[in-house]
Structure formats: C-alpha cells, structure tokens
C-alpha cells in the first residue's frame, strides 16, 4: 500500500484500526456534556413549540395562517420543498458517490444520511398539516375503502406521496443496513450489560463473518444502484407539482433538472453547516478534514452553477417564448413587490457559490460555514419566489393579492428546526457519527500515517 | 460448531496470507471474522457469489407489475375518471408511482433476504468468540469436525501462520 503523492490523505494523524474505533466511539461512550444538554434542551423546546403551533392550526383551522385564495401555498409548501431539498445530500453522498467510488464519502456519509432522514421527516410534516385535517391524512394512500374510491394516479401530488414515502423508507433501510456492523462494534466495547444487550438488539447480532460481509457488500452496491435514481426521482416529482400546472413561472420543462441540482446544492450546504460544527464538537477533525470540506465545496460549485444557469435560462425563455404572461411573471419577480426575495435568492445562490473557485476560500472553514448558511437562506428564498411570487399575480388582476405569514406559520417552521436538531442530537449520542467499518477499510490506503499493529512483522506503513 | 480452534491477526494482509497458507495445507476454514470487509477475502475463501441482487431484481419486477396493473385496474375498472375525453389508461402518468414501488419492493426484499439468509435480526444472539473482532482483530476459525487433523494439529497449523492467541473451545452447540 502506498500513499499517493498527489492526493491528500483522507484521515489525518497516526491511526491504527483501534484508534479509529475509539475516536469515533468517544461521543457514544462519554457522558453527555453541558453543551449537549443545552443544545438538546433548546431544540426540544423549540420542537414542542412547533407542535403546539401545529395543534393550534388543527384546532382553529388554516384560517390562522396568512394564506388566501390566491396564494394557497405560502410558507408551508416553501418549507416542504426546502426540507426535501436538504434531504437530498445524504443519499446522494452514500449512493451516487459510492457508485463513483469516491472514498472521501466514508467520513461523512453516515451523518449526512441521518440528516437526510430527519430533513425528510420535517418535510413530510408540511403537506400533512397543509391538507388541513391531520387525522384524515391516511386518505392520501390508496386503500380499499367504503367509498370505493381510489386516489388519482394522474396527479403529481400523489406521485409525491409515493416518492417521499419510498425515499424515506429506502434511505432508512440503506442507512440502517450500513449501521449494523458499527452497532456491533459499539456493542462489543460497552461494559454495562443492559447497554450490551440494547446494542446487540440494534446490531441484529452482527458478528463480522466473512460470508455476511460479502452479502453486505453486494447488498450495499445494489442498494446504491437503486437509491441513485430514487434520489433524482424525488425532487423531479416535487418539481412536477409545479411544472404540470399552468401558472406562469411554473409551467416549464426545465424544472426537474433545476430542482434536483438545487436540492443537492442546498443539501450539501446543510451538510457543511452541520459537519463543520460537529467535527469540532465531537473532536473528529482528523476524520472530517479540510480536504473533505473542499470536496463538498466542489460539489457546491458544480450544482450551484447549474442552478445559476437555470435561473438565467428561465429568464431567457420567458422573453424568448413571447408569452406575455410568462414575461410578466419574470418581470414581476425581479421588479415587483417581492423583488427583495428574488434578489436575495440571486445573490445567495448565483453569486456567492462562485467565490468557491478560489482555493483559499474553499479550504477556509469559517468562510465555508458562513457561505453554507447563505446558501441555505438563498435556497429557501428560491422556493419562496417560485411559490409565492408566481401565485400572487397570475392571469386575473382582480384576484391579485399579497401574502405574509402569521406567527403560527413561523412557529411551525421553527418547530421543524427543533425536530431536526432534537433528532440530530440524539443521533450523535446513540450512533457512531462516522461509518467505522468503511473508514477502516480505506484507512490503509488513505491515512496520513497508518499504524500497522502486527507482532510478527511490525513495520509502520505509509512512510 | 464443535471443538473449534481460533486465532487472530491484527492486519488484513497477514490474514489473507494465513488463509492461503492454511488452504494450501488442505485445511478447511470454518469462518473468518473481520472488522471490515477485507478486499479479496471472498475469492480466497471461494465464497459463492451472493444471490441478493437476483432477489432484488425479482422483487422489483413483481413490484413494477403489481403497481402498474393496479393503477390500470383503478382507472379502467375500479373507478374510471373521464379527463376531457382522454383514454382511461394514461400509461405515462402511471410511471412515477410504478418506479417508486419497484425501488421500494426491490430494496426491502433484498434487505429482508440479507437478514434472513445471514441469520441476523432483532434478538439474534451471535456466538462471539472474541470481542475485538469488531475492533481490530481478524479472526480465523477452524473446526475439528470439518478437518481430518486433530485439534492440536490444527492449532499448530494455525500458529505456524503467525496467528496470535490461538485457543481451543468446546462449544455445546
């Protein structure tokens, strides 16, 4: 095994397999600190406040929101699309980067996938609340009922139900199957009996047999192959919700690729925001290195540039199509009452990622952290612009309207952040944040200095 | 497994060499346990290729056929809806849901097949010989029953390959 002269190592510091185990497991084994309790407590409180706002909506009705007959979709659908977008990075990293044999994924895939799951859960809440009658939400599934009525398979909104449900379930499966060996590792390091038993239950009795590994590998590869088109299908179908309707600004064929790249763009930004903090807090700087951040930043430049081109293409097509409604929709976006939202979106999504062409900035953690938050904000405004500015002025000037969220909508949105972070805080305490077995399997070829522990011939490798 | 002998290595390369050395002596290896998938181990052990991808394919086909025909049935028999005189069976709009169910069936069938086939699952109690296997030990397990050699001979052969802490265990199972 040789160290590449060109590529920088994926793992810094001198590591043996045992070091990797103990470093990654440290947060699971240690007693949670004050900061963890503080973060968890605040997140849980915000989550509860959000649930209270949802209860308030269910009790008093959608009239408590700022939506009206012209702008029926408001914050709720904006947040839905935004959260689903965030949920695209995890499976993109673990499935598509696995197929492309990108080894750097091993340090970040586990946490990114967990983030995906939590983001999709947050996203799924919004359409459910928005439909108004939460207890009847199961109506969206086709099941034999006394009305002998089925769901409408011609509707993209229904495709969404299938896409999001499948995505959540398959991502969960993929994530958990990857976790099984690592949970086995934790089980064997635990000293207390009940913890051992609990982790054995979670690890499904994993013992690391060669035959099991062989099946596990073959399954992971096929799952990645299945998940890769699935990731792309989810936001494609979300974009159909808009593209198949006849509202100016929505009715375009560019939507699917534009939405998918936007989703990966915002998802990676969220992964960066979280990982830059997590690596510090959990002392994992040697595993999630500046090199990892740079790689993710490169994905951000690529997807961000696609998003930028999509915006410009939309503008051009609005003019070139010669359809006056389409033209007006775009003039109104850039210069109408919601122009501020449009320009926030343009600045955050088109201009800011271009700064990453500079290598120094790409490798600067503080800059990346700030930029990732800008991108998150920009991508939220993209959805706001698409949903609200397109709806607020359509064909009939007599029904033109304006929209402002009420405190209930704001509270629900903040509440989903609470839910997201509550789950994330629990995740870092219970599960290993880094895919242990996967990192070990690349350690020899990719660590800066791998310590080979062998009594027979003890010579350090990679020197 | 009755009367088993096991020893471990602390490096995956040493493990591969040892497995080859043992096989050259005609010793049958009961199991090898490692903390991560060791590249090339399955070919050395001559493990048959897994059938899991086939399971996924078959389940995917079943999912696709079921979902497509279900939608077709709903729109032609179950509750036909007239959309401006268009045909009842609008095949194109059946594709998204069919795709999703295909993936769902394939993924879950494969996941369940993996667990069943490997005897893993909630509540499964593994026969762990050495807890360091999930950390940094690469373990070779030999069974007396599979080999013509005696226990001590097997242990010696294993030790000769450089294995550490060679132990003999008599399990009741």
mmCIF file of C-alpha atoms in Angstrom, chain A residues 7 12 30 57 60 98 108 132 138 156 160 179 186 233 240 264 273 298 300 311 313 331 353 384 439 448:
data_model
loop_
_atom_site.group_PDB
_atom_site.id
_atom_site.type_symbol
_atom_site.label_atom_id
_atom_site.label_comp_id
_atom_site.label_asym_id
_atom_site.label_seq_id
_atom_site.Cartn_x
_atom_site.Cartn_y
_atom_site.Cartn_z
ATOM 1 C CA UNK A 7 -3.983 13.256 -3.253
ATOM 2 C CA UNK A 12 -5.028 12.869 9.350
ATOM 3 C CA UNK A 30 -18.704 9.537 27.059
ATOM 4 C CA UNK A 57 -53.662 25.103 13.352
ATOM 5 C CA UNK A 60 -58.662 26.624 14.752
ATOM 6 C CA UNK A 98 -20.399 5.071 -3.798
ATOM 7 C CA UNK A 108 -19.362 11.951 6.054
ATOM 8 C CA UNK A 132 -55.873 20.709 6.958
ATOM 9 C CA UNK A 138 -54.210 8.496 5.531
ATOM 10 C CA UNK A 156 -48.172 14.725 -9.358
ATOM 11 C CA UNK A 160 -45.135 12.928 -4.400
ATOM 12 C CA UNK A 179 -25.089 0.953 10.682
ATOM 13 C CA UNK A 186 -20.278 -0.422 19.886
ATOM 14 C CA UNK A 233 -36.737 10.989 -8.908
ATOM 15 C CA UNK A 240 -43.804 18.176 -11.307
ATOM 16 C CA UNK A 264 -28.163 18.697 -3.996
ATOM 17 C CA UNK A 273 -23.108 23.743 8.151
ATOM 18 C CA UNK A 298 -16.571 21.487 -5.283
ATOM 19 C CA UNK A 300 -21.457 23.055 -4.338
ATOM 20 C CA UNK A 311 -32.276 30.931 -13.370
ATOM 21 C CA UNK A 313 -32.371 30.152 -18.792
ATOM 22 C CA UNK A 331 -40.529 40.987 -14.694
ATOM 23 C CA UNK A 353 -21.006 29.967 -4.632
ATOM 24 C CA UNK A 384 -40.473 31.225 -1.715
ATOM 25 C CA UNK A 439 -13.349 4.307 7.267
ATOM 26 C CA UNK A 448 -1.605 10.079 6.582
#
